[in-house]
């Protein structure tokens, strides 16, 4: 297992008003499901005791952050 992994969930709920596209609620639900599946997979693996999972939301409202696509706030 690598020491660091970044996972980007790309369902953009702001695109949910596009004709034929998923609704905003469906996009948010897809991302929530994906987070749950990642945490479930890691928590049932041999790596769980040594793993930290940080979940950040960067809601730039139409693509990556205009300053830095890796910028997010973290509170602890």
PDB file of N, CA and C in Angstrom:
ATOM      1  N   UNK A   1       0.857  -1.180   0.000  1.00  0.00           N
ATOM      2  CA  UNK A   1       0.000   0.000   0.000  1.00  0.00           C
ATOM      3  C   UNK A   1       0.901   1.241   0.000  1.00  0.00           C
ATOM      4  N   UNK A   2       0.638   2.203  -0.874  1.00  0.00           N
ATOM      5  CA  UNK A   2       1.422   3.447  -0.866  1.00  0.00           C
ATOM      6  C   UNK A   2       1.240   4.211   0.445  1.00  0.00           C
ATOM      7  N   UNK A   3       2.172   5.099   0.747  1.00  0.00           N
ATOM      8  CA  UNK A   3       2.082   5.907   1.966  1.00  0.00           C
ATOM      9  C   UNK A   3       1.009   6.987   1.871  1.00  0.00           C
ATOM     10  N   UNK A   4       0.675   7.399   0.663  1.00  0.00           N
ATOM     11  CA  UNK A   4      -0.291   8.492   0.481  1.00  0.00           C
ATOM     12  C   UNK A   4      -1.095   8.250  -0.786  1.00  0.00           C
ATOM     13  N   UNK A   5      -2.398   8.366  -0.682  1.00  0.00           N
ATOM     14  CA  UNK A   5      -3.275   8.215  -1.838  1.00  0.00           C
ATOM     15  C   UNK A   5      -4.274   9.362  -1.834  1.00  0.00           C
ATOM     16  N   UNK A   6      -4.481   9.984  -2.978  1.00  0.00           N
ATOM     17  CA  UNK A   6      -5.509  11.001  -3.143  1.00  0.00           C
ATOM     18  C   UNK A   6      -6.584  10.432  -4.060  1.00  0.00           C
ATOM     19  N   UNK A   7      -7.831  10.544  -3.637  1.00  0.00           N
ATOM     20  CA  UNK A   7      -8.961  10.101  -4.447  1.00  0.00           C
ATOM     21  C   UNK A   7      -9.840  11.319  -4.688  1.00  0.00           C
ATOM     22  N   UNK A   8     -10.148  11.579  -5.946  1.00  0.00           N
ATOM     23  CA  UNK A   8     -11.027  12.701  -6.288  1.00  0.00           C
ATOM     24  C   UNK A   8     -12.328  12.149  -6.833  1.00  0.00           C
ATOM     25  N   UNK A   9     -13.423  12.502  -6.193  1.00  0.00           N
ATOM     26  CA  UNK A   9     -14.742  12.070  -6.654  1.00  0.00           C
ATOM     27  C   UNK A   9     -15.297  13.177  -7.530  1.00  0.00           C
ATOM     28  N   UNK A  10     -15.594  12.846  -8.763  1.00  0.00           N
ATOM     29  CA  UNK A  10     -15.817  13.910  -9.740  1.00  0.00           C
ATOM     30  C   UNK A  10     -17.273  14.199 -10.080  1.00  0.00           C
ATOM     31  N   UNK A  11     -18.234  13.573  -9.427  1.00  0.00           N
ATOM     32  CA  UNK A  11     -19.623  13.931  -9.731  1.00  0.00           C
ATOM     33  C   UNK A  11     -19.866  15.369  -9.288  1.00  0.00           C
ATOM     34  N   UNK A  12     -20.152  16.222 -10.246  1.00  0.00           N
ATOM     35  CA  UNK A  12     -20.331  17.648  -9.984  1.00  0.00           C
ATOM     36  C   UNK A  12     -21.819  17.959  -9.885  1.00  0.00           C
ATOM     37  N   UNK A  13     -22.298  18.198  -8.677  1.00  0.00           N
ATOM     38  CA  UNK A  13     -23.736  18.430  -8.506  1.00  0.00           C
ATOM     39  C   UNK A  13     -24.205  19.720  -9.170  1.00  0.00           C
ATOM     40  N   UNK A  14     -23.280  20.604  -9.540  1.00  0.00           N
ATOM     41  CA  UNK A  14     -23.696  21.842 -10.209  1.00  0.00           C
ATOM     42  C   UNK A  14     -24.055  21.583 -11.672  1.00  0.00           C
ATOM     43  N   UNK A  15     -23.685  20.421 -12.205  1.00  0.00           N
ATOM     44  CA  UNK A  15     -24.053  20.070 -13.574  1.00  0.00           C
ATOM     45  C   UNK A  15     -25.410  19.379 -13.608  1.00  0.00           C
ATOM     46  N   UNK A  16     -26.039  19.249 -12.470  1.00  0.00           N
ATOM     47  CA  UNK A  16     -27.276  18.492 -12.352  1.00  0.00           C
ATOM     48  C   UNK A  16     -28.481  19.088 -13.040  1.00  0.00           C
ATOM     49  N   UNK A  17     -28.377  20.307 -13.516  1.00  0.00           N
ATOM     50  CA  UNK A  17     -29.509  20.893 -14.236  1.00  0.00           C
ATOM     51  C   UNK A  17     -29.400  20.658 -15.740  1.00  0.00           C
ATOM     52  N   UNK A  18     -28.360  19.966 -16.185  1.00  0.00           N
ATOM     53  CA  UNK A  18     -28.188  19.653 -17.591  1.00  0.00           C
ATOM     54  C   UNK A  18     -29.262  18.649 -18.021  1.00  0.00           C
ATOM     55  N   UNK A  19     -29.903  18.916 -19.126  1.00  0.00           N
ATOM     56  CA  UNK A  19     -30.949  18.016 -19.627  1.00  0.00           C
ATOM     57  C   UNK A  19     -30.359  16.623 -19.854  1.00  0.00           C
ATOM     58  N   UNK A  20     -31.019  15.626 -19.297  1.00  0.00           N
ATOM     59  CA  UNK A  20     -30.564  14.250 -19.442  1.00  0.00           C
ATOM     60  C   UNK A  20     -29.505  13.837 -18.440  1.00  0.00           C
ATOM     61  N   UNK A  21     -29.007  14.777 -17.646  1.00  0.00           N
ATOM     62  CA  UNK A  21     -27.988  14.468 -16.649  1.00  0.00           C
ATOM     63  C   UNK A  21     -28.609  14.114 -15.312  1.00  0.00           C
ATOM     64  N   UNK A  22     -27.794  13.647 -14.381  1.00  0.00           N
ATOM     65  CA  UNK A  22     -28.307  13.332 -13.055  1.00  0.00           C
ATOM     66  C   UNK A  22     -28.708  14.607 -12.311  1.00  0.00           C
ATOM     67  N   UNK A  23     -29.628  14.481 -11.399  1.00  0.00           N
ATOM     68  CA  UNK A  23     -30.030  15.635 -10.599  1.00  0.00           C
ATOM     69  C   UNK A  23     -28.925  15.965  -9.601  1.00  0.00           C
ATOM     70  N   UNK A  24     -28.922  17.182  -9.039  1.00  0.00           N
ATOM     71  CA  UNK A  24     -27.925  17.510  -8.023  1.00  0.00           C
ATOM     72  C   UNK A  24     -27.951  16.526  -6.847  1.00  0.00           C
ATOM     73  N   UNK A  25     -29.142  16.138  -6.397  1.00  0.00           N
ATOM     74  CA  UNK A  25     -29.230  15.186  -5.277  1.00  0.00           C
ATOM     75  C   UNK A  25     -28.619  13.841  -5.646  1.00  0.00           C
ATOM     76  N   UNK A  26     -28.819  13.404  -6.877  1.00  0.00           N
ATOM     77  CA  UNK A  26     -28.252  12.119  -7.315  1.00  0.00           C
ATOM     78  C   UNK A  26     -26.728  12.186  -7.348  1.00  0.00           C
ATOM     79  N   UNK A  27     -26.167  13.297  -7.799  1.00  0.00           N
ATOM     80  CA  UNK A  27     -24.710  13.439  -7.845  1.00  0.00           C
ATOM     81  C   UNK A  27     -24.114  13.446  -6.448  1.00  0.00           C
ATOM     82  N   UNK A  28     -24.739  14.157  -5.528  1.00  0.00           N
ATOM     83  CA  UNK A  28     -24.263  14.174  -4.142  1.00  0.00           C
ATOM     84  C   UNK A  28     -24.360  12.768  -3.552  1.00  0.00           C
ATOM     85  N   UNK A  29     -25.461  12.079  -3.813  1.00  0.00           N
ATOM     86  CA  UNK A  29     -25.640  10.723  -3.300  1.00  0.00           C
ATOM     87  C   UNK A  29     -24.585   9.777  -3.873  1.00  0.00           C
ATOM     88  N   UNK A  30     -24.252   9.917  -5.146  1.00  0.00           N
ATOM     89  CA  UNK A  30     -23.212   9.080  -5.748  1.00  0.00           C
ATOM     90  C   UNK A  30     -21.876   9.286  -5.047  1.00  0.00           C
ATOM     91  N   UNK A  31     -21.532  10.536  -4.787  1.00  0.00           N
ATOM     92  CA  UNK A  31     -20.273  10.812  -4.095  1.00  0.00           C
ATOM     93  C   UNK A  31     -20.300  10.276  -2.666  1.00  0.00           C
ATOM     94  N   UNK A  32     -21.423  10.414  -1.972  1.00  0.00           N
ATOM     95  CA  UNK A  32     -21.538   9.874  -0.616  1.00  0.00           C
ATOM     96  C   UNK A  32     -21.368   8.355  -0.626  1.00  0.00           C
ATOM     97  N   UNK A  33     -21.985   7.698  -1.597  1.00  0.00           N
ATOM     98  CA  UNK A  33     -21.853   6.247  -1.728  1.00  0.00           C
ATOM     99  C   UNK A  33     -20.397   5.860  -1.977  1.00  0.00           C
ATOM    100  N   UNK A  34     -19.720   6.604  -2.834  1.00  0.00           N
ATOM    101  CA  UNK A  34     -18.313   6.315  -3.135  1.00  0.00           C
ATOM    102  C   UNK A  34     -17.442   6.459  -1.891  1.00  0.00           C
ATOM    103  N   UNK A  35     -17.661   7.498  -1.102  1.00  0.00           N
ATOM    104  CA  UNK A  35     -16.903   7.671   0.143  1.00  0.00           C
ATOM    105  C   UNK A  35     -17.148   6.477   1.061  1.00  0.00           C
ATOM    106  N   UNK A  36     -18.399   6.084   1.199  1.00  0.00           N
ATOM    107  CA  UNK A  36     -18.725   4.939   2.046  1.00  0.00           C
ATOM    108  C   UNK A  36     -18.040   3.664   1.587  1.00  0.00           C
ATOM    109  N   UNK A  37     -17.988   3.453   0.287  1.00  0.00           N
ATOM    110  CA  UNK A  37     -17.341   2.251  -0.236  1.00  0.00           C
ATOM    111  C   UNK A  37     -15.835   2.263  -0.002  1.00  0.00           C
ATOM    112  N   UNK A  38     -15.209   3.425  -0.130  1.00  0.00           N
ATOM    113  CA  UNK A  38     -13.768   3.529   0.132  1.00  0.00           C
ATOM    114  C   UNK A  38     -13.491   3.227   1.605  1.00  0.00           C
ATOM    115  N   UNK A  39     -14.237   3.864   2.502  1.00  0.00           N
ATOM    116  CA  UNK A  39     -14.024   3.652   3.940  1.00  0.00           C
ATOM    117  C   UNK A  39     -14.316   2.197   4.308  1.00  0.00           C
ATOM    118  N   UNK A  40     -15.362   1.622   3.742  1.00  0.00           N
ATOM    119  CA  UNK A  40     -15.695   0.229   4.031  1.00  0.00           C
ATOM    120  C   UNK A  40     -14.569  -0.700   3.573  1.00  0.00           C
ATOM    121  N   UNK A  41     -14.043  -0.472   2.380  1.00  0.00           N
ATOM    122  CA  UNK A  41     -12.966  -1.328   1.869  1.00  0.00           C
ATOM    123  C   UNK A  41     -11.718  -1.229   2.739  1.00  0.00           C
ATOM    124  N   UNK A  42     -11.345  -0.008   3.113  1.00  0.00           N
ATOM    125  CA  UNK A  42     -10.145   0.172   3.940  1.00  0.00           C
ATOM    126  C   UNK A  42     -10.374  -0.392   5.345  1.00  0.00           C
ATOM    127  N   UNK A  43     -11.555  -0.180   5.893  1.00  0.00           N
ATOM    128  CA  UNK A  43     -11.815  -0.630   7.271  1.00  0.00           C
ATOM    129  C   UNK A  43     -11.875  -2.148   7.403  1.00  0.00           C
ATOM    130  N   UNK A  44     -12.062  -2.838   6.294  1.00  0.00           N
ATOM    131  CA  UNK A  44     -12.071  -4.295   6.323  1.00  0.00           C
ATOM    132  C   UNK A  44     -10.776  -4.884   5.757  1.00  0.00           C
ATOM    133  N   UNK A  45      -9.746  -4.067   5.692  1.00  0.00           N
ATOM    134  CA  UNK A  45      -8.467  -4.532   5.154  1.00  0.00           C
ATOM    135  C   UNK A  45      -7.430  -4.643   6.274  1.00  0.00           C
ATOM    136  N   UNK A  46      -6.307  -5.230   5.937  1.00  0.00           N
ATOM    137  CA  UNK A  46      -5.206  -5.360   6.890  1.00  0.00           C
ATOM    138  C   UNK A  46      -4.552  -4.008   7.194  1.00  0.00           C
ATOM    139  N   UNK A  47      -4.860  -2.984   6.396  1.00  0.00           N
ATOM    140  CA  UNK A  47      -4.226  -1.675   6.560  1.00  0.00           C
ATOM    141  C   UNK A  47      -4.971  -0.756   7.523  1.00  0.00           C
ATOM    142  N   UNK A  48      -6.139  -1.146   7.980  1.00  0.00           N
ATOM    143  CA  UNK A  48      -7.011  -0.270   8.762  1.00  0.00           C
ATOM    144  C   UNK A  48      -6.336   0.289  10.001  1.00  0.00           C
ATOM    145  N   UNK A  49      -5.569  -0.535  10.729  1.00  0.00           N
ATOM    146  CA  UNK A  49      -4.944  -0.074  11.982  1.00  0.00           C
ATOM    147  C   UNK A  49      -3.954   1.060  11.766  1.00  0.00           C
ATOM    148  N   UNK A  50      -3.395   1.157  10.572  1.00  0.00           N
ATOM    149  CA  UNK A  50      -2.370   2.173  10.282  1.00  0.00           C
ATOM    150  C   UNK A  50      -2.834   3.209   9.274  1.00  0.00           C
ATOM    151  N   UNK A  51      -4.140   3.355   9.086  1.00  0.00           N
ATOM    152  CA  UNK A  51      -4.650   4.225   8.035  1.00  0.00           C
ATOM    153  C   UNK A  51      -5.506   5.353   8.607  1.00  0.00           C
ATOM    154  N   UNK A  52      -5.316   6.528   8.074  1.00  0.00           N
ATOM    155  CA  UNK A  52      -6.186   7.668   8.382  1.00  0.00           C
ATOM    156  C   UNK A  52      -6.897   8.061   7.090  1.00  0.00           C
ATOM    157  N   UNK A  53      -8.190   8.313   7.185  1.00  0.00           N
ATOM    158  CA  UNK A  53      -8.972   8.734   6.030  1.00  0.00           C
ATOM    159  C   UNK A  53      -9.462  10.153   6.311  1.00  0.00           C
ATOM    160  N   UNK A  54      -9.084  11.086   5.463  1.00  0.00           N
ATOM    161  CA  UNK A  54      -9.521  12.472   5.573  1.00  0.00           C
ATOM    162  C   UNK A  54     -10.447  12.764   4.397  1.00  0.00           C
ATOM    163  N   UNK A  55     -11.607  13.280   4.688  1.00  0.00           N
ATOM    164  CA  UNK A  55     -12.582  13.579   3.642  1.00  0.00           C
ATOM    165  C   UNK A  55     -12.782  15.083   3.616  1.00  0.00           C
ATOM    166  N   UNK A  56     -12.482  15.690   2.481  1.00  0.00           N
ATOM    167  CA  UNK A  56     -12.587  17.137   2.327  1.00  0.00           C
ATOM    168  C   UNK A  56     -13.583  17.463   1.228  1.00  0.00           C
ATOM    169  N   UNK A  57     -14.308  18.530   1.412  1.00  0.00           N
ATOM    170  CA  UNK A  57     -15.183  19.017   0.358  1.00  0.00           C
ATOM    171  C   UNK A  57     -14.642  20.354  -0.118  1.00  0.00           C
ATOM    172  N   UNK A  58     -14.332  20.397  -1.388  1.00  0.00           N
ATOM    173  CA  UNK A  58     -13.931  21.660  -2.001  1.00  0.00           C
ATOM    174  C   UNK A  58     -14.994  21.959  -3.045  1.00  0.00           C
ATOM    175  N   UNK A  59     -15.928  22.788  -2.699  1.00  0.00           N
ATOM    176  CA  UNK A  59     -17.065  23.040  -3.566  1.00  0.00           C
ATOM    177  C   UNK A  59     -16.828  24.318  -4.352  1.00  0.00           C
ATOM    178  N   UNK A  60     -16.017  24.194  -5.392  1.00  0.00           N
ATOM    179  CA  UNK A  60     -15.647  25.367  -6.179  1.00  0.00           C
ATOM    180  C   UNK A  60     -16.737  25.793  -7.166  1.00  0.00           C
ATOM    181  N   UNK A  61     -17.809  25.014  -7.270  1.00  0.00           N
ATOM    182  CA  UNK A  61     -18.978  25.368  -8.078  1.00  0.00           C
ATOM    183  C   UNK A  61     -18.734  25.436  -9.570  1.00  0.00           C
ATOM    184  N   UNK A  62     -17.876  24.667 -10.108  1.00  0.00           N
ATOM    185  CA  UNK A  62     -17.740  24.567 -11.561  1.00  0.00           C
ATOM    186  C   UNK A  62     -16.301  24.244 -11.913  1.00  0.00           C
ATOM    187  N   UNK A  63     -15.783  23.195 -11.357  1.00  0.00           N
ATOM    188  CA  UNK A  63     -14.417  22.803 -11.667  1.00  0.00           C
ATOM    189  C   UNK A  63     -13.499  23.028 -10.489  1.00  0.00           C
ATOM    190  N   UNK A  64     -12.246  22.969 -10.792  1.00  0.00           N
ATOM    191  CA  UNK A  64     -11.232  23.095  -9.739  1.00  0.00           C
ATOM    192  C   UNK A  64     -11.205  24.504  -9.156  1.00  0.00           C
ATOM    193  N   UNK A  65     -10.687  24.621  -7.964  1.00  0.00           N
ATOM    194  CA  UNK A  65     -10.523  25.903  -7.290  1.00  0.00           C
ATOM    195  C   UNK A  65      -9.748  26.852  -8.200  1.00  0.00           C
ATOM    196  N   UNK A  66     -10.150  28.102  -8.261  1.00  0.00           N
ATOM    197  CA  UNK A  66      -9.535  29.054  -9.189  1.00  0.00           C
ATOM    198  C   UNK A  66      -8.112  29.440  -8.803  1.00  0.00           C
ATOM    199  N   UNK A  67      -7.694  29.151  -7.560  1.00  0.00           N
ATOM    200  CA  UNK A  67      -6.334  29.477  -7.126  1.00  0.00           C
ATOM    201  C   UNK A  67      -5.440  28.248  -7.209  1.00  0.00           C
ATOM    202  N   UNK A  68      -5.895  27.140  -6.641  1.00  0.00           N
ATOM    203  CA  UNK A  68      -5.115  25.912  -6.615  1.00  0.00           C
ATOM    204  C   UNK A  68      -6.079  24.747  -6.443  1.00  0.00           C
ATOM    205  N   UNK A  69      -6.073  23.825  -7.368  1.00  0.00           N
ATOM    206  CA  UNK A  69      -7.008  22.701  -7.333  1.00  0.00           C
ATOM    207  C   UNK A  69      -6.795  21.796  -6.126  1.00  0.00           C
ATOM    208  N   UNK A  70      -5.703  21.952  -5.421  1.00  0.00           N
ATOM    209  CA  UNK A  70      -5.433  21.131  -4.244  1.00  0.00           C
ATOM    210  C   UNK A  70      -5.763  21.859  -2.937  1.00  0.00           C
ATOM    211  N   UNK A  71      -6.266  23.078  -3.018  1.00  0.00           N
ATOM    212  CA  UNK A  71      -6.501  23.880  -1.822  1.00  0.00           C
ATOM    213  C   UNK A  71      -7.835  23.485  -1.175  1.00  0.00           C
ATOM    214  N   UNK A  72      -7.803  23.199   0.096  1.00  0.00           N
ATOM    215  CA  UNK A  72      -8.999  22.927   0.878  1.00  0.00           C
ATOM    216  C   UNK A  72      -8.735  23.305   2.316  1.00  0.00           C
ATOM    217  N   UNK A  73      -9.797  23.613   3.004  1.00  0.00           N
ATOM    218  CA  UNK A  73      -9.691  23.887   4.441  1.00  0.00           C
ATOM    219  C   UNK A  73      -9.776  22.583   5.217  1.00  0.00           C
ATOM    220  N   UNK A  74      -9.069  22.507   6.294  1.00  0.00           N
ATOM    221  CA  UNK A  74      -9.176  21.352   7.196  1.00  0.00           C
ATOM    222  C   UNK A  74      -9.322  21.881   8.615  1.00  0.00           C
ATOM    223  N   UNK A  75     -10.256  21.330   9.333  1.00  0.00           N
ATOM    224  CA  UNK A  75     -10.505  21.699  10.724  1.00  0.00           C
ATOM    225  C   UNK A  75     -10.228  20.492  11.603  1.00  0.00           C
ATOM    226  N   UNK A  76      -9.606  20.720  12.742  1.00  0.00           N
ATOM    227  CA  UNK A  76      -9.393  19.634  13.700  1.00  0.00           C
ATOM    228  C   UNK A  76      -9.528  20.128  15.091  1.00  0.00           C
TER     229      UNK A  76
END
